[in-house]
mmCIF file of C-alpha atoms in Angstrom:
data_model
loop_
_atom_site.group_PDB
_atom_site.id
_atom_site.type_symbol
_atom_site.label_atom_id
_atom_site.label_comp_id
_atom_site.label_asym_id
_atom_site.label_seq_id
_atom_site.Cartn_x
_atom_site.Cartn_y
_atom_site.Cartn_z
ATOM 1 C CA UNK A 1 0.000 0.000 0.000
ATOM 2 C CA UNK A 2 1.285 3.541 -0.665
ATOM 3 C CA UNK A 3 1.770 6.209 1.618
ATOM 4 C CA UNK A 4 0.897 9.680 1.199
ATOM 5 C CA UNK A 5 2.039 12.961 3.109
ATOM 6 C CA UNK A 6 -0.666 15.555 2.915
ATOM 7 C CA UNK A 7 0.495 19.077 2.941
ATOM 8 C CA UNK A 8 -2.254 21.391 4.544
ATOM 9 C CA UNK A 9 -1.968 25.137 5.673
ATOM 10 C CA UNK A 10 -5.743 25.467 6.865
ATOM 11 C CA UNK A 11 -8.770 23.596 7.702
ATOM 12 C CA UNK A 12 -7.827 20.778 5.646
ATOM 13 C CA UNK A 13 -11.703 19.863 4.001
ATOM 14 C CA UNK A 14 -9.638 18.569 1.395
ATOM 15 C CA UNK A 15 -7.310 16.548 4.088
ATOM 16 C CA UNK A 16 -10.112 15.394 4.996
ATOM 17 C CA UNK A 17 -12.002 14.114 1.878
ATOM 18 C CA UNK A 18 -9.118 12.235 1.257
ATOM 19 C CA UNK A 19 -9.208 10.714 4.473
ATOM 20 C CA UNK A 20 -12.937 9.781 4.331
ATOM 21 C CA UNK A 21 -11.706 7.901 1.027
ATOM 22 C CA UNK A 22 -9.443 6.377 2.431
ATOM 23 C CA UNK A 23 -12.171 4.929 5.605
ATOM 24 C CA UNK A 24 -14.738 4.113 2.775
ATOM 25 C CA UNK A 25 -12.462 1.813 0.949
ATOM 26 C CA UNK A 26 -12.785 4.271 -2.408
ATOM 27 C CA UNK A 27 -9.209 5.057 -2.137
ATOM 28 C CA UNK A 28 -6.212 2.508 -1.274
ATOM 29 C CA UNK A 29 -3.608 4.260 0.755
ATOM 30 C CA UNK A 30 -2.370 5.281 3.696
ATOM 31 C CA UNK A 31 -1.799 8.350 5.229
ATOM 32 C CA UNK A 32 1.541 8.322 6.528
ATOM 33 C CA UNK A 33 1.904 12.375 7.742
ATOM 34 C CA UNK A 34 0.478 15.724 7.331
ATOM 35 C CA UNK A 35 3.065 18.487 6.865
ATOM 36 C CA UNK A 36 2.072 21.901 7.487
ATOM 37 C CA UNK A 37 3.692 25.520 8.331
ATOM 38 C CA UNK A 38 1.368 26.778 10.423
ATOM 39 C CA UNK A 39 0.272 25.815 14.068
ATOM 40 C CA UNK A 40 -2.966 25.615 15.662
ATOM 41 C CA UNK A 41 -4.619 25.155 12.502
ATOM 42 C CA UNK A 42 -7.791 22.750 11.783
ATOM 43 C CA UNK A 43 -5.614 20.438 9.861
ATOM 44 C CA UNK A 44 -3.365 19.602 12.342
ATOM 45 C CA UNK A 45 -6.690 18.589 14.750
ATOM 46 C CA UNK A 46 -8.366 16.544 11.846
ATOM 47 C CA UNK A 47 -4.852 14.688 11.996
ATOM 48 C CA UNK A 48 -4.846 13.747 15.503
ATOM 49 C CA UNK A 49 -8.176 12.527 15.785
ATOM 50 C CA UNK A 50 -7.349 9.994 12.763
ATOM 51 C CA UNK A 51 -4.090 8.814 13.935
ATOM 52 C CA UNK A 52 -2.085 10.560 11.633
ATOM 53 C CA UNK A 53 1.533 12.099 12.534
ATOM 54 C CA UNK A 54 1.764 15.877 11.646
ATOM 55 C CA UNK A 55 4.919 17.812 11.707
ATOM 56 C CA UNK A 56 5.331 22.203 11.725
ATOM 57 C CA UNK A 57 7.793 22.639 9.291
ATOM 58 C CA UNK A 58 8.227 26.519 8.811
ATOM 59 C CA UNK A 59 10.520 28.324 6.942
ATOM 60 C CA UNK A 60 10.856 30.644 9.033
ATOM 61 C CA UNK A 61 12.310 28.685 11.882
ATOM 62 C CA UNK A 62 15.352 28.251 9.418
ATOM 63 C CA UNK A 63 18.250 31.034 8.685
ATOM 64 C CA UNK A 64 19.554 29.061 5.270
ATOM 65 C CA UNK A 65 16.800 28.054 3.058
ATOM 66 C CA UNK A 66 19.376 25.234 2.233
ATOM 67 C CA UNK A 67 18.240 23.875 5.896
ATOM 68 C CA UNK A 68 14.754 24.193 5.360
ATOM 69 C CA UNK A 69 14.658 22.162 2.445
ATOM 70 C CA UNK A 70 16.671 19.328 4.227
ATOM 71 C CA UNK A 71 14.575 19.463 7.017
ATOM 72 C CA UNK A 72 11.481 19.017 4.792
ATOM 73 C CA UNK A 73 13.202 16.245 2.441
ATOM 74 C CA UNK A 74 13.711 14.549 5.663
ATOM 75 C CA UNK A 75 10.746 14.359 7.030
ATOM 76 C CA UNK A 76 9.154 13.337 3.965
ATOM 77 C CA UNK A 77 11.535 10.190 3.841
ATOM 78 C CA UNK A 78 10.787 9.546 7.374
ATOM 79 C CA UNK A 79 6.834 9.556 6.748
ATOM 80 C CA UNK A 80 8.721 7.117 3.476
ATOM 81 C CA UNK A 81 6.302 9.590 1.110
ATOM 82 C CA UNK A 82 5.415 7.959 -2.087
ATOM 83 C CA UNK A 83 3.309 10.692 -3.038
ATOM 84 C CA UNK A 84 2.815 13.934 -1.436
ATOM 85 C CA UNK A 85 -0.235 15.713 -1.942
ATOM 86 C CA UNK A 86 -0.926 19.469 -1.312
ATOM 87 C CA UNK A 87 -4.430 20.246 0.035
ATOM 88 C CA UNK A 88 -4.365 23.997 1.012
ATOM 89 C CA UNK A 89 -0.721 24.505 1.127
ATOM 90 C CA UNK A 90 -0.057 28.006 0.914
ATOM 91 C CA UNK A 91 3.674 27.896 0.563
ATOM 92 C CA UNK A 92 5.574 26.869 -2.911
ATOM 93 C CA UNK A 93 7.074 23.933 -2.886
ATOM 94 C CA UNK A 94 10.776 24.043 -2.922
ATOM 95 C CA UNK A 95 12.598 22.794 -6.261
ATOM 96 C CA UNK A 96 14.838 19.946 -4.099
ATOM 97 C CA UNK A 97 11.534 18.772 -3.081
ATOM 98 C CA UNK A 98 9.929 18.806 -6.668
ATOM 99 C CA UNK A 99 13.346 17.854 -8.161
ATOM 100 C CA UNK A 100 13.094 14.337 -5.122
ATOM 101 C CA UNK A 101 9.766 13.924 -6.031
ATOM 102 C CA UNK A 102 9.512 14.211 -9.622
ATOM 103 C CA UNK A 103 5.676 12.952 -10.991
ATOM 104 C CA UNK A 104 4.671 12.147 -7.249
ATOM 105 C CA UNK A 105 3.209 15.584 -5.708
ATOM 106 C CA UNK A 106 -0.277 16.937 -7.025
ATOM 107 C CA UNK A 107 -2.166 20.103 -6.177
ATOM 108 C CA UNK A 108 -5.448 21.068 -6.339
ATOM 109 C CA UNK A 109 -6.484 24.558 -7.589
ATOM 110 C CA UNK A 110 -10.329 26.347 -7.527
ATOM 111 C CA UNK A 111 -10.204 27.066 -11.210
ATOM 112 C CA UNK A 112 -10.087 25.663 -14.345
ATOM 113 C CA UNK A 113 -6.733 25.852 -15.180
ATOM 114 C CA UNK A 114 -4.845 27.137 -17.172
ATOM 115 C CA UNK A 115 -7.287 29.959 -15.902
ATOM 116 C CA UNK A 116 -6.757 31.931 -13.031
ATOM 117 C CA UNK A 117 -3.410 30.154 -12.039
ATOM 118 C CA UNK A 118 -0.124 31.135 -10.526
ATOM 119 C CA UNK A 119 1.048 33.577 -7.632
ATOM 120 C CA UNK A 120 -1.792 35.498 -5.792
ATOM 121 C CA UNK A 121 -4.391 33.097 -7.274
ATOM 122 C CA UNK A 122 -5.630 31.543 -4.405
ATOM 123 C CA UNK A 123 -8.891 31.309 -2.173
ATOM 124 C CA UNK A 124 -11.273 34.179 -2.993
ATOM 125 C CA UNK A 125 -8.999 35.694 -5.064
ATOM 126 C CA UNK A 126 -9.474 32.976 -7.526
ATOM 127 C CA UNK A 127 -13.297 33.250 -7.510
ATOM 128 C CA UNK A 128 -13.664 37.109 -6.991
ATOM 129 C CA UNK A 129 -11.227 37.203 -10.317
ATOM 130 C CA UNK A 130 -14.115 34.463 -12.059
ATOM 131 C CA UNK A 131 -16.697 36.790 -11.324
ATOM 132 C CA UNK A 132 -15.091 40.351 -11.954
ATOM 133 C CA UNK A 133 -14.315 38.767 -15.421
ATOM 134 C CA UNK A 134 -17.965 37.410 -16.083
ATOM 135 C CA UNK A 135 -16.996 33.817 -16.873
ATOM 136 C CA UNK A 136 -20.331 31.596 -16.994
ATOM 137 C CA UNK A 137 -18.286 28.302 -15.473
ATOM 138 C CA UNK A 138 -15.382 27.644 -12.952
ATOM 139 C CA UNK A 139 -14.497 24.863 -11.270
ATOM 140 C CA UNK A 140 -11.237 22.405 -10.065
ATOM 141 C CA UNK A 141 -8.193 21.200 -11.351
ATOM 142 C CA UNK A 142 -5.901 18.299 -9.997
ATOM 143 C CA UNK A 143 -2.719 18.897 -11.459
ATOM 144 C CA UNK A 144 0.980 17.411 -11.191
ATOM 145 C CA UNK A 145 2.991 20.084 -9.186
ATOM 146 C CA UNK A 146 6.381 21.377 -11.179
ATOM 147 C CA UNK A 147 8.724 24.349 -9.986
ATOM 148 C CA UNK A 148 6.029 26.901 -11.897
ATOM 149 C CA UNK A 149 2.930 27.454 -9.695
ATOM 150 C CA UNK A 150 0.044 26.033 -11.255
ATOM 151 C CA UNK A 151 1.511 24.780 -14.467
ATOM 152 C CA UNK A 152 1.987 21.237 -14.147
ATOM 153 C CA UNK A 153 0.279 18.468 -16.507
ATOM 154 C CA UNK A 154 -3.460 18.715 -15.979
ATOM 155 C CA UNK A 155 -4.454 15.120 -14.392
ATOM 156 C CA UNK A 156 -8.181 16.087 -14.263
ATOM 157 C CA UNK A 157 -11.286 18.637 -14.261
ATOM 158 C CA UNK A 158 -15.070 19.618 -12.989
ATOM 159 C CA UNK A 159 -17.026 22.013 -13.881
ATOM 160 C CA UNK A 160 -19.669 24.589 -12.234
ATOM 161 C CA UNK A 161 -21.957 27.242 -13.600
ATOM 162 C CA UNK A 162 -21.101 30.621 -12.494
ATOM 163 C CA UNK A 163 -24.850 31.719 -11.464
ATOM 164 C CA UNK A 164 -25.768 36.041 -11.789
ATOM 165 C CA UNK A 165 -25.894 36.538 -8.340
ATOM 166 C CA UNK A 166 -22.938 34.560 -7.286
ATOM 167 C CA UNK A 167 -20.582 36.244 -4.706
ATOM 168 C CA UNK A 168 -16.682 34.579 -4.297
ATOM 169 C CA UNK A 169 -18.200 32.651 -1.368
ATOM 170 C CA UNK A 170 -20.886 31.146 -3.116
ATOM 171 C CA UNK A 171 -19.043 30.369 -5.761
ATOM 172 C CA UNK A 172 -15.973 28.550 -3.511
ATOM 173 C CA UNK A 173 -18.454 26.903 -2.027
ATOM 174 C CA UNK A 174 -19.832 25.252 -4.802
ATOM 175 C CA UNK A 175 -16.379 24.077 -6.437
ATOM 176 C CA UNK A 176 -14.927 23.525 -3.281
ATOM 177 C CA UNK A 177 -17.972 20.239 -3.018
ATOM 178 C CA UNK A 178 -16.557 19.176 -6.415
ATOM 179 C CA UNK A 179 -12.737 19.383 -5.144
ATOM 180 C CA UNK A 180 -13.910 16.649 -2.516
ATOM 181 C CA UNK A 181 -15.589 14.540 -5.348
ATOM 182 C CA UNK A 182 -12.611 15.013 -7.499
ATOM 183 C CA UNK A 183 -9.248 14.923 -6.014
ATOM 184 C CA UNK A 184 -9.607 11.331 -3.816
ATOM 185 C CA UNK A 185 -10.645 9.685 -7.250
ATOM 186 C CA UNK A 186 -7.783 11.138 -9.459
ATOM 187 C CA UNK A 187 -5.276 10.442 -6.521
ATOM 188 C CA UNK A 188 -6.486 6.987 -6.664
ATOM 189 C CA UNK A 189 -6.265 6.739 -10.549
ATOM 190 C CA UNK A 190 -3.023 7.958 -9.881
ATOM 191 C CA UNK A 191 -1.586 5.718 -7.713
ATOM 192 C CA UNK A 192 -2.679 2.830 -9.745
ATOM 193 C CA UNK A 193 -0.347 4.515 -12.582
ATOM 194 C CA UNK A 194 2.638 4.617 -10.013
ATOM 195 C CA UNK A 195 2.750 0.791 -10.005
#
C-alpha cells in the first residue's frame, strides 16, 4: 500500500475528503503524515483525531533556506512519502523537493486551469477574479505540481456554472464540493499509474 504525506496550511476539508476515502475503501492508501507551516490550525486537529503524525515545518524557523529544504526532504523520507499531496498549502514547494519527487506531488487549484493560475491566485482571489471577469463556469483542477505554480500536466477537471448573483463565497463553495468529489478519485487513478 502507498503512503501519502498531505500538505495542509488550513482547515484541511480537502485533508479530509481524502481521508474519508481512504475509511470508505474508495481510495487505497495510507496516510503516513500531514506536513504543514502553520500551528494551531484545523488540519493539524483533523490529523490527531485519525491517527495521523503531523509535523510544523516553517521556513521561518530556518536562517539558510538550504536547511529548510533538508529538514522538509527529511521528514518526507521519514513519513517514506510515495506521493505527497498538497491540500491547502499556501507555501511553494521548494525545487529539491519537486526535483526528489519528480511525478509524485499533485495540487489542487479552484479554477479551471490554465485559468486563473499562478502567484496570488488563491482562495477568494481565484473566484472574486471568475466573477469580476464574467466567466459563466469555474471549477477544479488536480494537477501534477512542477517548480512553476500552477503549471503542471493537468491530471483532471469539474465544472460549475457561475450563477448572476454569485458572490466569491458562493461560488468557492460550490467548487470547493466538487474538489472533494474530485481529487480522492484522481489520486487513486493515480496511484494505480505509479505501479
Amino acid at each position: 500500500m502507498k503512503n501519502i504525506v498531505v500538505f495542509a496550511s488550513g482547515g484541511g476539508s480537502n485533508f479530509q475528503s481524502v481521508i474519508n476515502a481512504i475509511s470508505s475503501g474508495k481510495l487505497e492508501a495510507k496516510i503516513s503524515g500531514l506536513i504543514t507551516n502553520k500551528t494551531g490550525i484545523k488540519s493539524i486537529e483533523r490529523a490527531r483525531r485519525n491517527n495521523i503524525a503531523s509535523e510544523v515545518i516553517s521556513k521561518k524557523e530556518f536562517s539558510e533556506y538550504a536547511d529548510y529544504e533538508k529538514a522538509l526532504l527529511e521528514q518526507l523520507q521519514s513519513f517514506s512519502a510515495d506521493l505527497l499531496v498538497l491540500a491547502g498549502y499556501l507555501r511553494k514547494i521548494p525545487d529539491l523537493i519537486i526535483e526528489s519527487y519528480e511525478g509524485r506531488i499533485l495540487n489542487i487549484h479552484p479554477s479551471l486551469l490554465p485559468k486563473y493560475g499562478g502567484k496570488g491566485f488563491y482562495g477568494l482571489n481565484v473566484h472574486r477574479a471568475v466573477i469580476e471577469n464574467g466567466d459563466k463556469e469555474s471549477g477544479c483542477t488536480v494537477h501534477l505540481v512542477t517548480k512553476i505554480y500552477d503549471d503542471g500536466p493537468v491530471l483532471g477537471q469539474t465544472k460549475v456554472p457561475v450563477f448572476e448573483n454569485d458572490t466569491p463565497e458562493l461560488l468557492a463553495a460550490r467548487v470547493l464540493e466538487e474538489e472533494h468529489i474530485l481529487y480522492p478519485k484522481i489520486i487513486s487513478e493515480y496511484l494505480k499509474k505509479l505501479d
